[in-house]
CSV table of C-alpha atoms and ligand atoms in Angstrom, one decimal:
chain,number,residue,atom,x,y,z
A,1,MET,CA,0.0,24.0,-28.2
A,2,SER,CA,0.1,24.3,-24.2
A,3,ASP,CA,3.4,25.5,-22.5
A,4,ARG,CA,2.7,23.6,-19.6
A,5,LYS,CA,5.3,21.5,-17.9
A,6,LYS,CA,5.5,18.0,-18.0
A,7,LEU,CA,5.8,16.0,-15.2
A,8,TYR,CA,6.4,12.2,-15.1
A,9,ILE,CA,6.0,10.1,-12.1
A,10,LYS,CA,7.0,6.3,-11.2
A,11,THR,CA,5.9,4.8,-8.4
A,12,TYR,CA,7.5,1.8,-6.8
A,13,GLY,CA,6.2,0.1,-3.5
A,14,CYS,CA,3.0,0.1,-1.4
A,15,GLN,CA,-0.2,1.8,-1.8
A,16,MET,CA,1.0,4.6,0.4
A,17,ASN,CA,3.3,5.5,-2.1
A,18,VAL,CA,0.6,5.8,-5.2
A,19,TYR,CA,-1.4,8.1,-2.8
A,20,ASP,CA,1.8,10.4,-2.0
A,21,SER,CA,2.5,10.0,-5.9
A,22,GLU,CA,-1.0,11.9,-6.3
A,23,ARG,CA,-0.5,14.3,-3.8
A,24,MET,CA,3.1,15.2,-5.4
A,25,ALA,CA,1.5,15.5,-8.7
A,26,GLU,CA,-1.3,18.1,-7.2
A,27,ALA,CA,1.7,19.9,-5.3
A,28,LEU,CA,3.7,20.3,-8.8
A,29,GLY,CA,0.4,21.2,-10.5
A,30,GLY,CA,0.3,24.3,-8.8
A,31,GLN,CA,3.8,25.2,-10.5
A,32,GLY,CA,2.4,24.6,-14.1
A,33,TYR,CA,2.9,20.9,-14.2
A,34,VAL,CA,0.7,18.6,-15.9
A,35,GLU,CA,1.4,15.1,-15.7
A,36,THR,CA,2.5,12.8,-18.5
A,37,GLN,CA,2.9,8.8,-19.0
A,38,SER,CA,6.0,8.9,-20.6
A,39,PRO,CA,9.5,10.1,-19.4
A,40,ASP,CA,10.7,11.1,-23.0
A,41,ASP,CA,8.5,14.3,-22.7
A,42,ALA,CA,9.2,15.0,-19.4
A,43,ASP,CA,10.7,18.3,-17.9
A,44,MET,CA,10.5,16.6,-14.4
A,45,ILE,CA,11.0,13.0,-13.7
A,46,LEU,CA,10.3,11.8,-10.1
A,47,LEU,CA,10.8,8.5,-9.1
A,48,ASN,CA,8.6,7.6,-5.7
A,49,THR,CA,10.6,4.9,-4.5
A,50,CYS,CA,10.4,2.0,-1.7
A,51,HIS,CA,13.0,0.9,0.7
A,52,ILE,CA,11.3,-2.3,2.2
A,53,ARG,CA,13.4,-4.9,0.2
A,54,GLU,CA,17.1,-4.9,-1.5
A,55,LYS,CA,16.1,-5.0,-5.1
A,56,ALA,CA,13.8,-2.1,-4.9
A,57,ALA,CA,16.7,0.0,-3.9
A,58,GLU,CA,18.8,-1.1,-6.7
A,59,LYS,CA,16.0,-0.8,-9.2
A,60,VAL,CA,16.1,3.0,-8.7
A,61,TYR,CA,19.8,3.3,-9.3
A,62,SER,CA,19.4,1.2,-12.4
A,63,GLU,CA,16.3,3.4,-13.6
A,64,LEU,CA,18.3,6.6,-12.9
A,65,GLY,CA,21.0,5.2,-15.1
A,66,ARG,CA,18.6,4.9,-17.8
A,67,PHE,CA,17.8,8.6,-17.9
A,68,LYS,CA,21.4,9.7,-18.8
A,69,GLY,CA,20.8,10.0,-22.4
A,70,LEU,CA,17.7,11.8,-21.8
A,71,LYS,CA,19.3,14.2,-19.8
A,72,ALA,CA,22.1,14.8,-22.1
A,73,GLU,CA,19.6,15.5,-24.9
A,74,LYS,CA,17.7,17.7,-22.5
A,75,PRO,CA,19.7,20.0,-20.0
A,76,ASP,CA,16.4,21.5,-18.7
A,77,LEU,CA,15.3,18.1,-17.6
A,78,LYS,CA,15.1,17.9,-13.6
A,79,ILE,CA,15.2,14.5,-11.9
A,80,GLY,CA,14.0,13.7,-8.6
A,81,VAL,CA,13.8,10.8,-6.0
A,82,ALA,CA,11.3,11.0,-3.6
A,83,GLY,CA,9.8,8.4,-1.1
A,84,CYS,CA,11.7,6.0,1.4
A,85,VAL,CA,15.0,5.4,-0.9
A,86,ALA,CA,15.3,8.9,-0.9
A,87,GLN,CA,14.8,9.4,3.2
A,88,ALA,CA,17.1,6.7,3.8
A,89,GLU,CA,20.0,7.1,1.6
A,90,GLY,CA,19.4,10.8,0.2
A,91,GLU,CA,23.0,12.1,0.6
A,92,GLU,CA,24.3,8.9,-0.9
A,93,ILE,CA,22.1,9.4,-3.9
A,94,MET,CA,23.2,12.7,-4.5
A,95,ARG,CA,26.7,11.3,-4.4
A,96,ARG,CA,26.4,8.2,-6.5
A,97,GLN,CA,24.1,9.6,-9.2
A,98,PRO,CA,24.7,13.4,-10.4
A,99,LEU,CA,22.0,13.0,-12.6
A,100,VAL,CA,19.6,13.5,-9.7
A,101,ASP,CA,19.0,17.5,-9.2
A,102,LEU,CA,16.3,16.7,-6.1
A,103,VAL,CA,15.5,14.2,-3.2
A,104,VAL,CA,12.5,14.6,-1.1
A,105,GLY,CA,11.7,12.2,1.8
A,106,PRO,CA,7.9,10.8,2.4
A,107,GLN,CA,7.5,13.6,5.3
A,108,SER,CA,8.5,16.7,3.4
A,109,TYR,CA,7.0,16.3,-0.2
A,110,HIS,CA,4.3,19.2,0.4
A,111,ARG,CA,7.7,21.4,0.1
A,112,LEU,CA,8.2,20.1,-3.8
A,113,PRO,CA,7.2,23.3,-5.1
A,114,GLU,CA,9.7,25.2,-3.2
A,115,MET,CA,12.4,22.6,-4.1
A,116,GLU,CA,11.6,22.6,-7.8
A,117,ALA,CA,12.2,26.1,-7.9
A,118,LYS,CA,15.5,26.0,-6.5
A,119,ALA,CA,16.5,22.8,-8.8
A,120,ARG,CA,15.2,25.0,-11.7
A,121,SER,CA,17.6,27.7,-10.5
A,122,GLY,CA,20.6,24.9,-10.8
A,123,GLU,CA,21.1,24.1,-7.3
A,124,LYS,CA,20.6,20.6,-5.8
A,125,ALA,CA,17.6,20.2,-3.4
A,126,LEU,CA,17.6,17.9,-0.6
A,127,ASP,CA,15.0,17.6,2.0
A,128,THR,CA,14.7,14.4,4.3
A,129,ASP,CA,13.3,16.4,7.4
A,130,PHE,CA,10.5,15.1,9.5
A,131,PRO,CA,8.8,18.5,9.7
A,132,GLU,CA,6.2,19.6,12.3
A,133,GLU,CA,3.7,20.7,10.1
A,134,ASP,CA,0.7,18.7,8.4
A,135,LYS,CA,1.8,17.9,4.9
A,136,PHE,CA,-1.4,16.7,3.9
A,137,GLU,CA,-3.2,20.1,5.1
A,138,ARG,CA,-0.4,22.2,3.2
A,139,LEU,CA,-1.3,20.2,0.0
A,140,LYS,CA,-5.4,21.1,0.4
A,141,SER,CA,-6.9,23.2,-2.1
A,142,ARG,CA,-5.5,22.0,-5.2
A,143,PRO,CA,-7.3,21.8,-8.6
A,144,LYS,CA,-10.2,19.2,-8.4
A,145,ALA,CA,-10.1,16.9,-11.0
A,146,LYS,CA,-12.6,14.5,-11.5
A,147,ARG,CA,-11.6,11.0,-10.3
A,148,GLY,CA,-12.2,7.4,-10.9
A,149,PRO,CA,-14.6,5.3,-8.7
A,150,THR,CA,-11.9,4.0,-6.6
A,151,ALA,CA,-9.3,6.1,-4.3
A,152,PHE,CA,-6.8,6.0,-1.7
A,153,LEU,CA,-6.9,7.8,1.4
A,154,THR,CA,-3.8,7.7,4.0
A,155,VAL,CA,-5.1,8.4,7.3
A,156,GLN,CA,-2.1,7.2,9.4
A,157,GLU,CA,1.5,7.3,8.8
A,158,GLY,CA,4.8,5.8,10.2
A,159,CYS,CA,4.9,3.1,12.9
A,160,ASP,CA,6.4,2.7,16.3
A,161,LYS,CA,6.0,-1.7,16.5
A,162,PHE,CA,10.0,-2.2,15.3
A,163,CYS,CA,9.7,-5.5,13.6
A,164,ALA,CA,13.4,-6.6,13.6
A,165,PHE,CA,13.6,-6.7,9.8
A,166,CYS,CA,11.6,-3.4,8.9
A,167,VAL,CA,12.8,-0.2,7.8
A,168,VAL,CA,9.3,1.8,8.1
A,169,PRO,CA,9.9,3.1,11.7
A,170,TYR,CA,13.0,4.7,10.6
A,171,THR,CA,11.9,5.8,6.8
A,172,ARG,CA,8.6,7.0,7.6
A,173,GLY,CA,9.0,7.7,11.2
A,174,ALA,CA,6.7,7.4,14.4
A,175,GLU,CA,3.0,6.7,14.3
A,176,VAL,CA,1.1,9.7,13.4
A,177,SER,CA,-2.8,9.9,12.9
A,178,ARG,CA,-4.8,12.7,11.0
A,179,PRO,CA,-7.3,14.4,12.9
A,180,VAL,CA,-10.8,13.0,12.1
A,181,ASP,CA,-12.2,16.3,10.8
A,182,ARG,CA,-9.6,16.2,7.6
A,183,VAL,CA,-9.9,12.5,7.0
A,184,LEU,CA,-13.8,13.1,6.6
A,185,ALA,CA,-13.5,16.3,4.5
A,186,GLU,CA,-11.2,14.6,2.3
A,187,ALA,CA,-13.5,11.7,1.8
A,188,ARG,CA,-16.3,14.2,1.0
A,189,ASP,CA,-14.3,15.7,-1.5
A,190,LEU,CA,-13.5,12.3,-2.9
A,191,VAL,CA,-16.9,11.3,-3.4
A,192,GLU,CA,-18.0,14.8,-4.8
A,193,ARG,CA,-15.5,14.1,-7.5
A,194,GLY,CA,-16.8,10.7,-8.2
A,195,VAL,CA,-15.2,8.2,-5.8
A,196,ARG,CA,-17.5,5.3,-4.6
A,197,GLU,CA,-15.0,3.1,-2.8
A,198,ILE,CA,-12.1,4.5,-0.2
A,199,THR,CA,-9.4,2.5,0.8
A,200,LEU,CA,-8.0,3.6,4.1
A,201,LEU,CA,-4.3,3.6,4.2
A,202,GLY,CA,-1.5,3.5,7.1
A,203,GLN,CA,1.3,1.5,7.6
A,204,ASN,CA,-0.1,0.4,10.9
A,205,VAL,CA,-3.8,1.5,9.9
A,206,ASN,CA,-5.6,-0.4,12.8
A,207,ALA,CA,-3.5,1.7,15.3
A,208,TYR,CA,-5.2,4.7,14.0
A,209,HIS,CA,-6.1,7.1,16.7
A,210,GLY,CA,-6.9,10.3,15.3
A,211,ALA,CA,-8.0,13.4,17.2
A,212,GLY,CA,-11.9,13.9,16.7
A,213,PRO,CA,-14.7,15.6,18.7
A,214,GLU,CA,-15.1,13.4,21.2
A,215,GLY,CA,-11.4,12.7,21.9
A,216,GLU,CA,-9.1,10.1,20.3
A,217,THR,CA,-10.9,8.2,17.6
A,218,THR,CA,-10.6,4.4,17.0
A,219,LEU,CA,-10.1,3.2,13.3
A,220,ALA,CA,-13.7,1.6,13.6
A,221,GLN,CA,-15.3,4.9,15.0
A,222,LEU,CA,-13.6,6.6,12.2
A,223,ILE,CA,-15.1,4.0,9.6
A,224,TRP,CA,-18.8,4.6,11.2
A,225,GLN,CA,-18.2,8.3,10.5
A,226,LEU,CA,-17.3,7.8,6.7
A,227,ASP,CA,-20.4,5.0,6.6
A,228,LYS,CA,-22.7,8.4,7.1
A,229,ILE,CA,-21.3,9.7,3.6
A,230,ASP,CA,-23.8,9.7,1.2
A,231,GLY,CA,-22.8,8.5,-2.0
A,232,LEU,CA,-19.9,6.5,-0.7
A,233,GLU,CA,-20.7,2.8,-1.4
A,234,ARG,CA,-17.6,1.2,0.1
A,235,ILE,CA,-14.6,1.3,2.8
A,236,ARG,CA,-11.4,-0.9,3.1
A,237,PHE,CA,-8.4,-0.4,5.0
A,238,THR,CA,-4.7,-1.8,4.8
A,239,THR,CA,-2.6,-2.5,6.1
A,240,SER,CA,-3.3,-3.7,10.0
A,241,HIS,CA,-1.3,-5.1,12.6
A,242,PRO,CA,-2.7,-8.3,14.6
A,243,ASN,CA,-2.3,-6.7,18.1
A,244,ASP,CA,-4.2,-3.6,17.0
A,245,MET,CA,-7.6,-5.8,15.7
A,246,THR,CA,-9.5,-4.1,18.4
A,247,ASP,CA,-13.1,-5.4,19.5
A,248,ASP,CA,-15.2,-2.4,17.8
A,249,LEU,CA,-13.2,-3.0,14.7
A,250,ILE,CA,-14.0,-6.9,14.3
A,251,GLU,CA,-17.7,-5.9,15.1
A,252,ALA,CA,-17.1,-3.2,12.4
A,253,HIS,CA,-16.5,-6.4,10.2
A,254,GLY,CA,-19.8,-7.9,11.1
A,255,ASP,CA,-22.1,-4.7,11.3
A,256,CYS,CA,-21.2,-2.2,8.8
A,257,ALA,CA,-22.4,-3.0,5.4
A,258,LYS,CA,-19.9,-0.6,3.6
A,259,LEU,CA,-16.7,-2.3,5.1
A,260,MET,CA,-16.0,-4.8,2.6
A,261,PRO,CA,-15.2,-8.5,3.6
A,262,TYR,CA,-11.5,-8.4,3.0
A,263,LEU,CA,-8.6,-7.9,5.6
A,264,HIS,CA,-5.2,-7.8,5.2
A,265,LEU,CA,-3.7,-9.0,8.1
A,266,PRO,CA,0.0,-9.9,7.7
A,267,VAL,CA,1.4,-12.5,10.2
A,268,GLN,CA,5.0,-12.8,9.0
A,269,SER,CA,5.7,-16.3,10.4
A,270,GLY,CA,3.9,-19.4,11.9
A,271,SER,CA,6.8,-20.2,14.5
A,272,ASP,CA,6.7,-18.6,17.7
A,273,ARG,CA,10.4,-18.9,18.1
A,274,ILE,CA,10.8,-16.7,15.0
A,275,LEU,CA,7.8,-14.2,15.7
A,276,LYS,CA,9.7,-13.4,19.1
A,277,ARG,CA,12.8,-12.9,17.2
A,278,MET,CA,10.9,-10.8,14.8
A,279,ASN,CA,9.8,-8.6,17.7
A,280,ARG,CA,5.9,-9.2,16.5
A,281,SER,CA,4.4,-9.5,20.1
A,282,HIS,CA,1.7,-12.1,18.8
A,283,THR,CA,2.0,-15.9,18.5
A,284,ALA,CA,0.8,-18.1,15.8
A,285,GLU,CA,-2.1,-19.2,18.2
A,286,SER,CA,-3.1,-15.8,19.1
A,287,TYR,CA,-3.3,-15.0,15.6
A,288,LEU,CA,-5.5,-18.1,14.7
A,289,ARG,CA,-7.7,-17.3,17.8
A,290,LEU,CA,-8.1,-13.7,16.4
A,291,ILE,CA,-9.1,-14.9,12.8
A,292,GLU,CA,-11.6,-17.1,14.5
A,293,ARG,CA,-13.2,-14.1,15.9
A,294,ILE,CA,-13.1,-12.0,12.8
A,295,ARG,CA,-14.7,-14.9,11.1
A,296,ALA,CA,-17.7,-15.2,13.7
A,297,ALA,CA,-18.2,-11.8,13.2
A,298,ARG,CA,-18.2,-11.7,9.3
A,299,PRO,CA,-18.1,-15.6,8.1
A,300,ASP,CA,-17.1,-15.1,4.2
A,301,ILE,CA,-14.4,-12.5,5.1
A,302,LEU,CA,-11.4,-13.1,2.7
A,303,MET,CA,-8.1,-13.1,4.4
A,304,SER,CA,-4.8,-12.2,3.1
A,305,GLY,CA,-1.3,-11.7,4.5
A,306,ASP,CA,2.4,-11.2,4.3
A,307,PHE,CA,4.9,-13.7,4.9
A,308,ILE,CA,8.9,-13.4,5.0
A,309,VAL,CA,10.9,-16.7,4.7
A,310,GLY,CA,14.5,-17.0,5.3
A,311,PHE,CA,14.4,-14.6,8.4
A,312,PRO,CA,17.7,-14.9,10.3
A,313,GLU,CA,17.8,-18.5,11.9
A,314,GLU,CA,14.8,-19.7,10.9
A,315,THR,CA,15.1,-23.6,10.7
A,316,GLU,CA,13.1,-25.8,8.4
A,317,ALA,CA,11.0,-26.8,11.3
A,318,ASP,CA,10.2,-22.9,11.5
A,319,PHE,CA,9.2,-22.8,8.2
A,320,GLN,CA,7.1,-25.9,8.6
A,321,ALA,CA,5.3,-24.0,11.3
A,322,THR,CA,4.6,-21.2,8.7
A,323,LEU,CA,3.2,-23.8,6.1
A,324,ASP,CA,0.9,-25.0,8.9
A,325,LEU,CA,-0.2,-21.7,9.7
A,326,VAL,CA,-1.0,-21.2,6.1
A,327,GLU,CA,-3.0,-24.1,5.8
A,328,ALA,CA,-4.8,-23.5,8.9
A,329,VAL,CA,-6.2,-19.9,8.0
A,330,GLY,CA,-6.7,-20.5,3.9
A,331,TYR,CA,-5.6,-17.1,2.4
A,332,GLY,CA,-7.6,-15.5,-0.4
A,333,TYR,CA,-4.6,-13.7,-1.3
A,334,ALA,CA,-1.2,-13.7,0.4
A,335,TYR,CA,2.5,-11.9,-0.3
A,336,SER,CA,5.5,-13.7,0.4
A,337,PHE,CA,8.8,-12.6,0.5
A,338,LYS,CA,12.5,-14.0,1.0
A,339,TYR,CA,14.0,-11.8,3.9
A,340,SER,CA,16.1,-8.9,2.7
A,341,THR,CA,18.8,-7.6,4.9
A,342,ARG,CA,17.8,-3.9,5.6
A,343,PRO,CA,21.2,-1.7,7.0
A,344,GLY,CA,20.4,-0.5,10.6
A,345,THR,CA,17.5,-2.9,11.3
A,346,PRO,CA,18.3,-5.3,14.6
A,347,ALA,CA,18.1,-8.5,12.1
A,348,ALA,CA,20.6,-7.2,9.9
A,349,GLU,CA,23.3,-8.6,12.4
A,350,ARG,CA,22.2,-11.9,12.8
A,351,PRO,CA,23.2,-15.1,11.2
A,352,GLN,CA,21.7,-15.3,7.6
A,353,VAL,CA,19.8,-18.3,6.3
A,354,PRO,CA,21.8,-19.4,2.9
A,355,GLU,CA,20.2,-17.5,-0.1
A,356,ASP,CA,19.4,-21.1,-2.0
A,357,GLU,CA,17.4,-22.2,1.2
A,358,ALA,CA,15.5,-19.6,1.3
A,359,THR,CA,14.6,-19.5,-2.5
A,360,GLU,CA,13.5,-22.9,-1.9
A,361,ARG,CA,11.5,-22.2,1.1
A,362,LEU,CA,9.8,-19.1,-0.8
A,363,HIS,CA,8.9,-21.5,-3.7
A,364,ARG,CA,7.2,-23.9,-1.4
A,365,LEU,CA,5.2,-21.3,0.4
A,366,GLN,CA,4.2,-19.6,-2.9
A,367,ALA,CA,2.9,-23.0,-4.2
A,368,LEU,CA,0.9,-23.7,-1.2
A,369,ILE,CA,-0.7,-19.9,-1.2
A,370,THR,CA,-1.4,-20.3,-4.9
A,371,ARG,CA,-3.3,-23.6,-4.5
A,372,ASP,CA,-5.4,-21.8,-1.7
A,373,GLN,CA,-5.9,-18.6,-3.7
A,374,ARG,CA,-7.2,-20.8,-6.9
A,375,ARG,CA,-9.5,-22.7,-4.5
A,376,ILE,CA,-11.1,-19.6,-3.0
A,377,GLN,CA,-11.3,-17.8,-6.3
A,378,ASP,CA,-13.0,-20.8,-8.0
A,379,ALA,CA,-15.5,-21.3,-5.2
A,380,MET,CA,-16.8,-18.0,-6.0
A,381,VAL,CA,-18.4,-19.7,-9.3
A,382,GLY,CA,-22.4,-19.8,-8.8
A,383,ARG,CA,-22.2,-16.8,-6.1
A,384,GLU,CA,-23.6,-13.3,-6.3
A,385,VAL,CA,-21.5,-11.1,-5.3
A,386,GLY,CA,-21.2,-6.8,-5.5
A,387,VAL,CA,-18.7,-5.5,-8.1
A,388,LEU,CA,-17.8,-1.8,-8.7
A,389,PHE,CA,-17.0,-1.3,-12.2
A,390,GLU,CA,-13.8,0.7,-13.0
A,391,LYS,CA,-13.0,0.5,-16.7
A,392,PRO,CA,-13.6,-1.3,-20.2
A,393,GLY,CA,-11.9,-4.8,-20.3
A,394,ARG,CA,-9.9,-6.1,-23.2
A,395,GLN,CA,-12.8,-7.6,-25.1
A,396,PRO,CA,-15.3,-5.3,-26.9
A,397,GLY,CA,-18.1,-4.4,-25.1
A,398,GLN,CA,-16.6,-5.9,-21.7
A,399,MET,CA,-16.3,-3.6,-18.4
A,400,VAL,CA,-14.2,-4.8,-15.4
A,401,GLY,CA,-14.4,-3.9,-11.9
A,402,LYS,CA,-13.5,-5.8,-8.1
A,403,SER,CA,-16.0,-7.9,-6.4
A,404,ASP,CA,-16.4,-7.3,-2.7
A,405,TYR,CA,-13.7,-9.7,-2.4
A,406,LEU,CA,-11.3,-7.7,-4.3
A,407,HIS,CA,-11.4,-10.3,-7.3
A,408,ALA,CA,-11.2,-8.7,-10.7
A,409,VAL,CA,-14.6,-9.5,-12.3
A,410,HIS,CA,-15.6,-8.9,-15.8
A,411,VAL,CA,-18.7,-8.8,-17.6
A,412,THR,CA,-20.1,-8.4,-21.1
A,413,GLY,CA,-23.0,-5.9,-20.7
A,414,PRO,CA,-24.3,-2.1,-20.6
A,415,VAL,CA,-22.7,-0.9,-17.5
A,416,GLU,CA,-20.7,2.3,-16.7
A,417,SER,CA,-17.7,3.0,-14.8
A,418,GLY,CA,-18.7,3.7,-11.2
A,419,ALA,CA,-22.0,1.5,-11.1
A,420,LEU,CA,-22.1,-0.9,-8.0
A,421,ARG,CA,-24.2,-3.9,-9.5
A,422,ARG,CA,-24.9,-7.2,-8.4
A,423,VAL,CA,-23.3,-9.7,-10.3
A,424,ARG,CA,-23.5,-13.6,-10.8
A,425,ILE,CA,-20.1,-15.3,-11.1
A,426,THR,CA,-20.1,-17.7,-14.1
A,427,GLY,CA,-16.1,-18.5,-14.4
A,428,SER,CA,-13.0,-18.4,-12.9
A,429,GLY,CA,-9.9,-17.6,-14.9
A,430,ALA,CA,-6.2,-17.2,-14.4
A,431,ASN,CA,-6.4,-13.8,-12.7
A,432,SER,CA,-9.9,-12.8,-12.8
A,433,LEU,CA,-13.5,-14.1,-12.6
A,434,ALA,CA,-16.1,-13.9,-15.0
A,435,GLY,CA,-19.9,-13.0,-14.4
A,436,GLU,CA,-22.9,-11.8,-15.7
A,437,LEU,CA,-25.1,-8.9,-14.7
A,438,ILE,CA,-28.3,-9.7,-12.5
B,501,5AD,N1,12.9,-8.6,4.2
B,501,5AD,C1,12.0,-8.8,3.5
B,501,5AD,N2,10.2,-8.6,3.5
B,501,5AD,C2,10.1,-7.4,4.3
B,501,5AD,N3,9.0,-7.0,4.4
B,501,5AD,C3,9.0,-5.9,5.5
B,501,5AD,N4,10.6,-6.0,5.6
B,501,5AD,C4,11.0,-6.9,4.6
B,501,5AD,C5,12.5,-7.1,4.5
B,501,5AD,N5,13.4,-6.7,5.3
B,501,5AD,C6,7.6,-7.2,4.1
B,501,5AD,C7,6.9,-7.8,5.3
B,501,5AD,C8,5.9,-6.7,5.2
B,501,5AD,C9,5.8,-6.5,3.8
B,501,5AD,C10,5.1,-5.0,3.4
B,501,5AD,O1,6.9,-6.3,3.2
B,501,5AD,O2,6.1,-8.9,5.1
B,501,5AD,O3,4.7,-7.0,6.0
B,502,SF4,FE1,6.9,-2.6,9.4
B,502,SF4,FE2,4.5,-3.3,9.7
B,502,SF4,FE3,6.3,-4.1,11.8
B,502,SF4,FE4,5.9,-1.6,11.3
B,502,SF4,S1,4.2,-3.5,11.9
B,502,SF4,S2,7.8,-2.6,11.9
B,502,SF4,S3,5.2,-1.5,9.3
B,502,SF4,S4,6.5,-4.7,9.3
């Protein structure tokens, strides 16, 4: 029997949290922890939290409450809260939920080994600093396990945009880009471990301006560097801000074969009045013109976006402008949210839209988005696409992977995980496409 301690991590929120959870598991791996999929046999439970919307934080508190019985049975069990709720409400969490031994913010999780030791000795450990040192560097040289074919790689963190609704600039801090050589070293390491597709992550990934051999480097220049790595077949990036879609990045979408034809470019609203109130510094019109330029470079690109409905003072006419914009773009994917008041953000103090009105708008928007999503997915039938296979499907002999456009595709046939193959799409189901190998 192994005497290694077991770590259970539950991840909420965005892909950057998924990446952070992997790094936290590696950091605690150095302390003798192995990951487990069940909280019941864990020696340490970490909730990597998200603070972007109200319910996310409430879910964390109710999840913590559920561990009460477990902790009573196992007094040595340590419970930690990480991520953006930890950053925003660290002290409050310690007060409100005495079960919690450890609270670590997203900028200090490289200090987890020391914090774990402190928690083991019976003390509470709290760290929500924004330290100077490079946490990614501090986390290097961990055991190099084999990986699946896709991976995230955080290249940029934080945000200086201060949209009036958003907590990110407060929980993740100011915009910081990782140096080019470190990103490339991590990418090469991932490829050696079996990765074929890398998604570059950042809260504002296209604001990337990492230090490189020739000075400040744009995201497009970074992508062209990654393009040279043999064995890396696909590159994606998320999330982008319309104002940082530079000419070289638009061109890369046309010229770089490894850069996949999918772009997540949140606009939030189609009303210029609301966009202004949101502090978005672009208009609906400038966004539509931008998409025209991107489509000129890469006509088949699949667009994705984020929307907020019921932002303070949003009228029916403002909302109609959002519907019009959605009609005009035709999103292959889109995520829509009801505005949620975030304490400390400028919009929190403004007159709120009644809850039932916001809910009704959300339903109307989602119906429109679903219609377009469906239409675009169905239109894939008969087309030939690249698919990177990841894992066996539900049916015997089935394998599933993602198309260039990020649709899930399943085929029946002899194909291995990690294989990138041409596939003809033969059918479109509820959440995935069916295809056959060419
Ligand atoms: N309320 C609702 N949605 C929000 N988002 C960010 N902050 C809020 C908020 N306070 C949404 C935005 C963003 C996505 C990640 O979450 O649409 O693009
Ligand atoms: Fe938040 Fe994105 Fe706006 Fe930054 S650009 S404040 S992360 S919504």
